[in-house]
Coordinates of C-alpha atoms in Angstrom, one line a residue:
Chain H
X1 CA 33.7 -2.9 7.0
X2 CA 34.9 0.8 8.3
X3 CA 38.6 1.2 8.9
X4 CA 37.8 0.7 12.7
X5 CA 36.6 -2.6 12.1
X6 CA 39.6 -3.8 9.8
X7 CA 41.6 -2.7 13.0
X8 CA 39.8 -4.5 15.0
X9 CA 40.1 -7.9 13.3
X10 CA 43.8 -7.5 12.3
X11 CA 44.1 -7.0 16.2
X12 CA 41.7 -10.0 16.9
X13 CA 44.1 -11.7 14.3
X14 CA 47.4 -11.3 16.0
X15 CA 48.4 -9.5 13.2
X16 CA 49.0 -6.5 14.9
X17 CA 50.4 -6.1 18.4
X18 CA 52.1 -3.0 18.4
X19 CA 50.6 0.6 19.7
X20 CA 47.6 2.2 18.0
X21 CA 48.7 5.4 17.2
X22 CA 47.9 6.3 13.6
X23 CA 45.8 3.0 13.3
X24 CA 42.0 3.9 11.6
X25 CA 42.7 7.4 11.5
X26 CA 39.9 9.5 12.6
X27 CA 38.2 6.7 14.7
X28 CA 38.1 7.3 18.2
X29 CA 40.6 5.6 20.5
X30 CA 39.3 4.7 24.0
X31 CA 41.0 3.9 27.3
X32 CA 40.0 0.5 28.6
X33 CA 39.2 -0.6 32.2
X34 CA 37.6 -3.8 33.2
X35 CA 36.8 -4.7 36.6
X36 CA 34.1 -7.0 39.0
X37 CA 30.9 -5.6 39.1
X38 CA 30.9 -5.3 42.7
X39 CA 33.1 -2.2 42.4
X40 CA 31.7 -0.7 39.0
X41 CA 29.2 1.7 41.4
X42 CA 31.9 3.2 42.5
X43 CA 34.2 3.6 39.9
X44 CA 31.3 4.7 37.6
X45 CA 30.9 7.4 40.2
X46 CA 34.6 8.3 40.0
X47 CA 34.6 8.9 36.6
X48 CA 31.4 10.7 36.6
X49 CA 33.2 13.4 39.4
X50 CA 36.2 13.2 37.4
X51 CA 34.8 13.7 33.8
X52 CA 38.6 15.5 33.0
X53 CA 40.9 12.4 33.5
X54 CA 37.9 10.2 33.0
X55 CA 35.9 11.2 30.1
X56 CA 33.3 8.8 29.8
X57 CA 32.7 7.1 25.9
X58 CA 30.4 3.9 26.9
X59 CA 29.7 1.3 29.5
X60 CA 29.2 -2.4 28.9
X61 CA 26.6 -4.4 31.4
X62 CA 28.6 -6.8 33.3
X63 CA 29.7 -9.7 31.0
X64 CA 29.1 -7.8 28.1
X65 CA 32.3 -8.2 26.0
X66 CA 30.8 -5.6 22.7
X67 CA 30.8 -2.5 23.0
X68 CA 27.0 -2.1 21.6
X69 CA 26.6 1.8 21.1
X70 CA 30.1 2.2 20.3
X71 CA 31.7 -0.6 18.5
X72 CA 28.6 -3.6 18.5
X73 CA 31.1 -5.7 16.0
X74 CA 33.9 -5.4 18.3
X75 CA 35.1 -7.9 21.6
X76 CA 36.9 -6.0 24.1
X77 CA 38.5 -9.4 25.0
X78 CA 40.5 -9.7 21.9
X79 CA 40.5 -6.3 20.0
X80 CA 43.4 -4.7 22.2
X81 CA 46.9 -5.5 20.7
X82 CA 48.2 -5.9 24.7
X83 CA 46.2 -6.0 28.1
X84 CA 47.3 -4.8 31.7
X85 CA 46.6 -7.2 34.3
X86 CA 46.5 -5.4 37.6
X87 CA 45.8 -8.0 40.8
X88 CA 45.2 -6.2 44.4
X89 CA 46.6 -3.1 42.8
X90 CA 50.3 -4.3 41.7
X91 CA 50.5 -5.0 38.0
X92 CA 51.0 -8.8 37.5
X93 CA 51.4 -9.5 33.7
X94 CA 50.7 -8.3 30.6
X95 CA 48.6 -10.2 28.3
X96 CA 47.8 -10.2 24.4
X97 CA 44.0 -11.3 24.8
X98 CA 41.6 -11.7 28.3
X99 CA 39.8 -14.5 27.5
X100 CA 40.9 -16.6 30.0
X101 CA 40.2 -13.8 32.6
X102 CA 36.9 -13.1 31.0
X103 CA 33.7 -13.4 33.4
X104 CA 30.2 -12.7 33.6
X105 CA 31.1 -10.3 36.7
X106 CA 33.3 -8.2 34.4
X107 CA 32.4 -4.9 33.6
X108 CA 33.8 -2.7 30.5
X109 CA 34.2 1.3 31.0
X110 CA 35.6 2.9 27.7
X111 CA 36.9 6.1 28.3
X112 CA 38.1 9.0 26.2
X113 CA 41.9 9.5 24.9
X114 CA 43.8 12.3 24.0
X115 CA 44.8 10.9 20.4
X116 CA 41.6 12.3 19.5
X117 CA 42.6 16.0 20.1
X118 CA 45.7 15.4 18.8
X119 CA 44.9 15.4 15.3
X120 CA 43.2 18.8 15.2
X121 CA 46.2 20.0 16.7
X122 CA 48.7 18.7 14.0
X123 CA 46.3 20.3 11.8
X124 CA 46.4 23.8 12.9
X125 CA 50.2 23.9 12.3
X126 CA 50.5 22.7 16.3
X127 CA 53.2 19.8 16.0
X128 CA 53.2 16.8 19.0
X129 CA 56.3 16.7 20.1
X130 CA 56.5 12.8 20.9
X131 CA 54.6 12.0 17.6
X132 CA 57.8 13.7 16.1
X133 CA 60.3 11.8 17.8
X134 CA 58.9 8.7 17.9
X135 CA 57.9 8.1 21.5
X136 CA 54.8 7.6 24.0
X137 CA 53.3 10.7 25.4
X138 CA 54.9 11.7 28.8
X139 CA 52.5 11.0 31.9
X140 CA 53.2 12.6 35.0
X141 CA 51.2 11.9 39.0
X142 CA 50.5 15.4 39.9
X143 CA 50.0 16.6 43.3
X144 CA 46.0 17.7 42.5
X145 CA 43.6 14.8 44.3
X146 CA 40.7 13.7 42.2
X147 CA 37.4 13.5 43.8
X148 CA 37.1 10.5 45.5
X149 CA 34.2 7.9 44.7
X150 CA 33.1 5.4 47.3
X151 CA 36.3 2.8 47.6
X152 CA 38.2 4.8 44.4
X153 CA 40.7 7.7 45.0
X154 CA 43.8 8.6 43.7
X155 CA 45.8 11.5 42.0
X156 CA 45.1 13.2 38.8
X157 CA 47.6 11.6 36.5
X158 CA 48.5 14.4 33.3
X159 CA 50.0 13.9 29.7
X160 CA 52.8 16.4 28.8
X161 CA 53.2 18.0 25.3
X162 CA 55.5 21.2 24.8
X163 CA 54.0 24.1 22.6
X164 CA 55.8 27.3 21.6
X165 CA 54.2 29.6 23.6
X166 CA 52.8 31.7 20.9
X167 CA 50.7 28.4 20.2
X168 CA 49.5 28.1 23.4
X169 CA 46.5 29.9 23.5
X170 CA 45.4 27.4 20.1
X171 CA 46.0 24.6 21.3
X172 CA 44.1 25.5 24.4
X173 CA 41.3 26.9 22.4
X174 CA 41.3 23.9 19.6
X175 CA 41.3 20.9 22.7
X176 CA 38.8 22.9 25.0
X177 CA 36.2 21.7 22.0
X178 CA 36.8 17.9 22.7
X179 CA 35.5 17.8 26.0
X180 CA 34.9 13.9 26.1
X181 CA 38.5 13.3 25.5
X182 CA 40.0 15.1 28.4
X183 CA 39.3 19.3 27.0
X184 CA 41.0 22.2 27.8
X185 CA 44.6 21.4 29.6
X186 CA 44.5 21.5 33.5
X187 CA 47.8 23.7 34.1
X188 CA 50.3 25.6 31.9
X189 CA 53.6 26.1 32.1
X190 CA 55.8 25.6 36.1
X191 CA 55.8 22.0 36.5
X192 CA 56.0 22.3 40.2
X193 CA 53.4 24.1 41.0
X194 CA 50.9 20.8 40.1
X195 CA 53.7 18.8 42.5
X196 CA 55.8 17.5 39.3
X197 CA 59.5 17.5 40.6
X198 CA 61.4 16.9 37.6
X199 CA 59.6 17.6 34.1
X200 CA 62.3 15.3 32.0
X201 CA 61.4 12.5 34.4
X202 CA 57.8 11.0 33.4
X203 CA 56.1 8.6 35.8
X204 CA 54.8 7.2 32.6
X205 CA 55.9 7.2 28.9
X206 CA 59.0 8.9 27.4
X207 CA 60.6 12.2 27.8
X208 CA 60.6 14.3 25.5
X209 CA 62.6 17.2 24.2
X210 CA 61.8 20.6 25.0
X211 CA 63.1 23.6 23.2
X212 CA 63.8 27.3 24.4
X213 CA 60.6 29.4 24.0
X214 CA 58.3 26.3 24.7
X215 CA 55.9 25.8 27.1
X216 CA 55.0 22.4 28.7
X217 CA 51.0 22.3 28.6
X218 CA 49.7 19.6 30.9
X219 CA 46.1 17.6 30.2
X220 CA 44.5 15.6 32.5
X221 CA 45.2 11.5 31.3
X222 CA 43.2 8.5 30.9
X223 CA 46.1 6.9 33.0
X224 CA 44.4 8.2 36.1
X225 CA 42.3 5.4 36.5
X226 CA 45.1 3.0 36.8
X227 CA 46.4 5.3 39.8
X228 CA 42.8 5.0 41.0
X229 CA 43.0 1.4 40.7
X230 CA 46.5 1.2 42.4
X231 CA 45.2 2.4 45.6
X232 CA 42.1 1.2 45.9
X233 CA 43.6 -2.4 45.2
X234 CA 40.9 -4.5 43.9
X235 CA 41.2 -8.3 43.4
X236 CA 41.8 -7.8 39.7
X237 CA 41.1 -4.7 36.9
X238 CA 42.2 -5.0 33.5
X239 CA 43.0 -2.2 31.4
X240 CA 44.6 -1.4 27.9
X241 CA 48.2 -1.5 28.0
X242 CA 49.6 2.8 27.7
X243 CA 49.3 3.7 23.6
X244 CA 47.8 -0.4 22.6
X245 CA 43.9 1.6 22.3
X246 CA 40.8 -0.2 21.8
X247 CA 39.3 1.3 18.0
X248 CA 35.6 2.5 18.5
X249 CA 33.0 3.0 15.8
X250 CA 33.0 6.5 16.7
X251 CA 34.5 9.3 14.5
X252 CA 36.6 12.0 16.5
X253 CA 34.7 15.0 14.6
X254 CA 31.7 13.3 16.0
X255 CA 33.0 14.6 19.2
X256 CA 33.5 17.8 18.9
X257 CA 32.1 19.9 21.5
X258 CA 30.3 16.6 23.0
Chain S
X1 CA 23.2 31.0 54.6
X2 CA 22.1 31.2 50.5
X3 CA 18.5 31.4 49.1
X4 CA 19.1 27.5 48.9
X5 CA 19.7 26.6 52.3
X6 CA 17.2 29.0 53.6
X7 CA 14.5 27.1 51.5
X8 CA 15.9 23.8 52.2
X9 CA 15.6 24.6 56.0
X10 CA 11.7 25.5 55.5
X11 CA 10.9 22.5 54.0
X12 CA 13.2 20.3 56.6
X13 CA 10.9 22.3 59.3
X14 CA 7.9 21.6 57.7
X15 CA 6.9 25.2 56.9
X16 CA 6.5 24.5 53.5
X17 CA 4.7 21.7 52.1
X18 CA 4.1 22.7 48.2
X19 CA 5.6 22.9 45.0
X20 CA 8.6 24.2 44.6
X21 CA 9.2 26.7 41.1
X22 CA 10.0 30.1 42.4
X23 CA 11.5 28.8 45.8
X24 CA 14.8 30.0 45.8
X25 CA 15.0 31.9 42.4
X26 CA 18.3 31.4 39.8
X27 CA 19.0 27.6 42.4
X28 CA 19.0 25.1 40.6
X29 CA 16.1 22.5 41.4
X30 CA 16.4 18.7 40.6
X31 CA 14.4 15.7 40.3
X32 CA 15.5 12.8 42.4
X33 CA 15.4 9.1 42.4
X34 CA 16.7 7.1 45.3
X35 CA 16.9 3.3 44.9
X36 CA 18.7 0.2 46.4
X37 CA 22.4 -0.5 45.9
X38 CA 21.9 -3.5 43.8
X39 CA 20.2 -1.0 40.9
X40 CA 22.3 1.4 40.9
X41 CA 24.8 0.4 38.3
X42 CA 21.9 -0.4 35.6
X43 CA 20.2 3.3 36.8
X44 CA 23.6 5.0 36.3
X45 CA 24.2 3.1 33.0
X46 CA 20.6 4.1 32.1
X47 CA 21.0 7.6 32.9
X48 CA 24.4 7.9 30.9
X49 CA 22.8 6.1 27.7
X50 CA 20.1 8.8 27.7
X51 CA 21.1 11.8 28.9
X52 CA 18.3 13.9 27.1
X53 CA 16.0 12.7 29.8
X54 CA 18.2 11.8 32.9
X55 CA 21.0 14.2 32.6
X56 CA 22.7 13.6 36.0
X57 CA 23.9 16.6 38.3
X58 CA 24.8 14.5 41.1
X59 CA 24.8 10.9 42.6
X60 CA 25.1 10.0 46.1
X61 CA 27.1 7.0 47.2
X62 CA 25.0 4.2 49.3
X63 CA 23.7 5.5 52.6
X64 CA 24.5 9.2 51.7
X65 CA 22.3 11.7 52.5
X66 CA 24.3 14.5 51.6
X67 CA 24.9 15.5 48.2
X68 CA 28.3 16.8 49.2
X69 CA 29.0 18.0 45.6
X70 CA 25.9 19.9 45.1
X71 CA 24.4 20.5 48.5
X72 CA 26.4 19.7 51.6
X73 CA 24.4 20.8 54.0
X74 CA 21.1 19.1 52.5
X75 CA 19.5 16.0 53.4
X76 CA 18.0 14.1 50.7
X77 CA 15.5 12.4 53.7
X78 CA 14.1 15.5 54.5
X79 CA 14.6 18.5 52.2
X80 CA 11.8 17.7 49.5
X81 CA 8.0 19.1 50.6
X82 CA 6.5 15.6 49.3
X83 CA 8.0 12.2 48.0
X84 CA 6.5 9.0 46.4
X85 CA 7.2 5.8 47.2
X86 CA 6.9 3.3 44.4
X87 CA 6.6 -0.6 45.2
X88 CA 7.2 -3.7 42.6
X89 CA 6.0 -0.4 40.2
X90 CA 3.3 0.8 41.5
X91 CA 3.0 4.1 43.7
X92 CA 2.1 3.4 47.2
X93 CA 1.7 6.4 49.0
X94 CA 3.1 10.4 49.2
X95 CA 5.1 11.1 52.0
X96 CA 6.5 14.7 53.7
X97 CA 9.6 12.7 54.3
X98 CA 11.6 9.4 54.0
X99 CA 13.3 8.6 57.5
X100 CA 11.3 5.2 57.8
X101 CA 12.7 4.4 54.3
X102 CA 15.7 5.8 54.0
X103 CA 18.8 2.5 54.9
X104 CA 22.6 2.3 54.2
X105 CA 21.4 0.9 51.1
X106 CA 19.8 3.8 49.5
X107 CA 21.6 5.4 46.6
X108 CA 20.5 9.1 45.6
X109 CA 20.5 10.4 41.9
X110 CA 19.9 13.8 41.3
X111 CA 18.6 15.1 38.0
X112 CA 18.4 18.3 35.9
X113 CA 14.9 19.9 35.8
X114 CA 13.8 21.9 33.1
X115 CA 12.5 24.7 35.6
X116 CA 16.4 25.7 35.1
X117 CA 15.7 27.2 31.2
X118 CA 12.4 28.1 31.9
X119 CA 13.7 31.5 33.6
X120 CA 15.6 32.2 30.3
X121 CA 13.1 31.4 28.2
X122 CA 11.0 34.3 30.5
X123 CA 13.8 36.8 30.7
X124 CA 14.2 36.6 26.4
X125 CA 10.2 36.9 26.7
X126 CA 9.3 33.8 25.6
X127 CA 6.0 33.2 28.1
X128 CA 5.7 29.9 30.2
X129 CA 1.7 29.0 29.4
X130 CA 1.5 26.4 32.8
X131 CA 3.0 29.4 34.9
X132 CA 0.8 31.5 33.7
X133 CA -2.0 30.0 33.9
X134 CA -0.8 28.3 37.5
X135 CA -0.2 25.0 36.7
X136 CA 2.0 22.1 36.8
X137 CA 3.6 21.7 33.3
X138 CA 1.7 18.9 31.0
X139 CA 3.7 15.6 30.5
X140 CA 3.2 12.7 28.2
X141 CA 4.6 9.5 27.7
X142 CA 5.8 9.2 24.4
X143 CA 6.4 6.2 22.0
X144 CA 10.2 7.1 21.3
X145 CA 11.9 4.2 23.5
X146 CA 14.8 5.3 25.3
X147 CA 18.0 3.3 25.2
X148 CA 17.7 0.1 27.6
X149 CA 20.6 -0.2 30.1
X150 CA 20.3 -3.5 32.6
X151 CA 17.4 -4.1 34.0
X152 CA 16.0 -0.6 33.1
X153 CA 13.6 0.3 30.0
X154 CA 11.0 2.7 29.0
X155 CA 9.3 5.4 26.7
X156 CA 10.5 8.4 26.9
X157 CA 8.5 10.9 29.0
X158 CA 8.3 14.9 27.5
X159 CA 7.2 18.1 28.6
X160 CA 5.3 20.3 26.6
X161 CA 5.2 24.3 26.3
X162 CA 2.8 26.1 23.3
X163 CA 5.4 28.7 21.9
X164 CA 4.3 31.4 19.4
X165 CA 6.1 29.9 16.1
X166 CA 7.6 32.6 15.2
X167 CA 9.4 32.0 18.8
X168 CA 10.1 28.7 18.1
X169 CA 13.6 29.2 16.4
X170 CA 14.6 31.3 19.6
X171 CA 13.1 28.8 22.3
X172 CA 15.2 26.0 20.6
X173 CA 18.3 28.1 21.1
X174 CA 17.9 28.9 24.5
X175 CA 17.0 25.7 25.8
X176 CA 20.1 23.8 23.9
X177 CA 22.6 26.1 26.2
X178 CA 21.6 23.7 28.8
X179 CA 22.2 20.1 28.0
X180 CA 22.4 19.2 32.2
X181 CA 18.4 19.9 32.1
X182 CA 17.3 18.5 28.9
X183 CA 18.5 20.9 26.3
X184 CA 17.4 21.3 23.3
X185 CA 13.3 19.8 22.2
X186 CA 13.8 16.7 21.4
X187 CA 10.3 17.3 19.3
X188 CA 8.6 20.5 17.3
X189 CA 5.4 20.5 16.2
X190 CA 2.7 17.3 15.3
X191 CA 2.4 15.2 18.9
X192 CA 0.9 12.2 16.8
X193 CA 4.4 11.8 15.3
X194 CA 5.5 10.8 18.7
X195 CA 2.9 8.7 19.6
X196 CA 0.7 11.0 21.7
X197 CA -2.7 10.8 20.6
X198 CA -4.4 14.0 22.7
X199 CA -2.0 17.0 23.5
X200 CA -5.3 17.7 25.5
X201 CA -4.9 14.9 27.5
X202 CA -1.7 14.5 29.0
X203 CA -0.4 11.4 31.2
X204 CA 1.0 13.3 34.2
X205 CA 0.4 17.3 35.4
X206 CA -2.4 19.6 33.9
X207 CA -4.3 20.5 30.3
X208 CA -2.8 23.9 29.4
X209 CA -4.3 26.2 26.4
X210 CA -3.0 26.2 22.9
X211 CA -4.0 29.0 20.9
X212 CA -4.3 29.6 17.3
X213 CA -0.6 30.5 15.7
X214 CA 1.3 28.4 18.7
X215 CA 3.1 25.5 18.2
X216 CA 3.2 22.5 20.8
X217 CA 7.1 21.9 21.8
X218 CA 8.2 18.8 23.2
X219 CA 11.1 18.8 25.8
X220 CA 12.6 15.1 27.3
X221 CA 11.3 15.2 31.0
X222 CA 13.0 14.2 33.9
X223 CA 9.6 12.1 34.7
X224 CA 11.0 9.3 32.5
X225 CA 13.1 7.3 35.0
X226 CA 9.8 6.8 37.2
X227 CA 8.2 5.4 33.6
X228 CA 11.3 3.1 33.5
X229 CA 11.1 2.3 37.3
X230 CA 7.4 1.2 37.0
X231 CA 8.1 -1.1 33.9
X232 CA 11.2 -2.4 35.8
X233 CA 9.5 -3.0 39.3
X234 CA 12.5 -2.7 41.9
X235 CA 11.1 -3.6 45.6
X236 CA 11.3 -0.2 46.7
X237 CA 12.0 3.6 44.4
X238 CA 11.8 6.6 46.0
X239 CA 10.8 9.9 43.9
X240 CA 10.2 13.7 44.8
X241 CA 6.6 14.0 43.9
X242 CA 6.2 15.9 40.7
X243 CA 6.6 19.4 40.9
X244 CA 8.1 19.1 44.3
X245 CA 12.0 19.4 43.6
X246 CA 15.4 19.5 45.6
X247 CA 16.6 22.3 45.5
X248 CA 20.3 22.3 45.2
X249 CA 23.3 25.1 46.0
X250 CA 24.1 24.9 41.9
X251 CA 23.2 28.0 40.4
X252 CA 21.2 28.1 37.0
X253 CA 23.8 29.9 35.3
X254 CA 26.5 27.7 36.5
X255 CA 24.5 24.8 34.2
X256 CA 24.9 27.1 31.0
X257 CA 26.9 25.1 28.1
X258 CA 27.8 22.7 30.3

């Protein structure tokens, strides 16, 4: 078994149910978002116009619970450590497996995450702020409309890390090469000018410190969906839970400049 | 109005009724399959699982005739010189345009061409044998099976262009600077090795000459959804007819690394 695997079935376990930060190191994290294949058209579409916040990795057939090109040993219903039930748009619950949700009208999307890029960055001296102290990634709901896709619209939602602005350039140039896990960032620097009021306030995750002579750099998220998904309203969409990743096959290097 | 709208116009008019390389020089042109609603999910899925052959530029939601992304002003009805309308598989008949077919239904794909590298493959002089001897490029379907998605399945269909093998090197580095219209060959050299038996003989367009010291080159072909679509038998698929593209408001160089 790969490291993803033993992940996968400590997860399946119940052995682990915390986030997935760190977990496999070097397999690829994905973004998770289940819904009835009446709407999967569209939000295939939205995601194909959208390929920043909504990098596609795979897509299951409806019903299919493994992920066969990406993880075939793996069952999305189990292998998350905590699920996201969303009904008519309004989170209802969180869940620790889906199976009682589960249907043959359920369709998978696995889409990109920014741990991916991450890594590279810590490696070219480029530290993560929130890896550092401990805390989920700061999401903010910018002002800047993704495209809309049939019955799915909704703002761009974007994760925060500060960078010493000497470093910006970098870390620019080192994420631009991970394309299918959100790229280059989508704004530097003024908050306001992509509609974010107050940059120590997320809408999601933690704040985070940020010292004199940094920059905030802003990426577009794989949270975006779930904005998507809370205006559009749909009878029910499950996702992943924000950090609690399901652990793909894949190996970040193999997506380098994908 | 741009080189892309004027051509457009002349075929919506009926002034022009051929193929369409050279029409509109640097525009991108794209190969298009239009099918009912309840396909579209496995065509999208199918088209993301093999993106060699069916990279997608575009898809229009059901009912749209207007590629807004890629050309607002077009109409996907009316703006390709000749379609062909498949049934259960088979092709029926070769139409100047699709108002009697076209429904609410009807969801538009729109697909790189390789006519996009072919003008950089000229410009580094690398010579384009079906152009210059004035015919359609040869195609043949091959015996590498593309990934299944749904319903959909098939061989995968390839172009071929004789290149000077000391060119060869050169041709593949062009060509891979544009994965949206099949990038890089996906074959060099022996045709038996992918299970095409004449390079004389090929299954769609015309015989070009191979001479002595050239080496047959094997591009994926956007012709391989209509091999899927005749093994998978919807009611109704509409194509363009080949050679007979849309042409889009993209530009060539706009495609480039992307």
């Amino acid at each position: 078994m790969n490291a993803a695997e033993v992940a996968r079935e400590r997860i399946r376990k119940g052995l682990w149910k915390g986030p997935t930060p760190g977990f496999a190191a070097g397999y690829t994290q994905a973004n998770i978002v289940i819904l009835p294949k009446q709407y999967a058209f569209d939000f295939f579409l939205f995601c194909q116009r959208n390929p920043k916040p909504c990098p596609i990795l795979d897509v299951c057939e409806a019903g299919q619970y493994r992920p066969l090109l990406t993880a075939p040993s793996g069952d999305i219903r189990t292998d998350i450590p905590k699920y996201r039930i969303y009904r008519e748009g309004i989170l209802q619950e969180e869940v620790e497996d889906i199976l009682d949700f589960w249907s043959e009208d359920m369709v998978t999307f696995l889409l990109g995450c920014s741990f991916t890029f991450e890594n590279p960055l810590i490696k070219a001296g480029i530290a993560i702020r929130h890896i550092d102290e401990g805390k989920n990634v700061p999401m903010f709901i910018t002002n800047i409309e993704c495209k809309p896709a049939g019955v799915f619209s909704g703002p761009m939602v974007v994760s925060m890390r500060p960078i010493p602005s000497q470093l910006v350039d970098q870390a620019i140039e080192i994420t631009a090469r991970y394309p299918k896990v959100h790229g280059a960032p989508v704004h530097v620097g003024n908050p306001e000018e992509i509609g974010i009021v107050d940059v120590n306030r997320p809408d999601f995750g933690d704040t985070v410190t940020i010292n004199p002579g940094e920059v905030p750099v802003f990426w577009a998220c794989g949270v975006t969906p779930q904005a998507a998904v809370m205006r559009t309203k749909p009878e029910i969409v499950i996702t992943h839970a924000p950090g609690h990743m399901f652990i793909t096959d894949i190996q970040d290097e193999e997506l380098k400049g994908l």
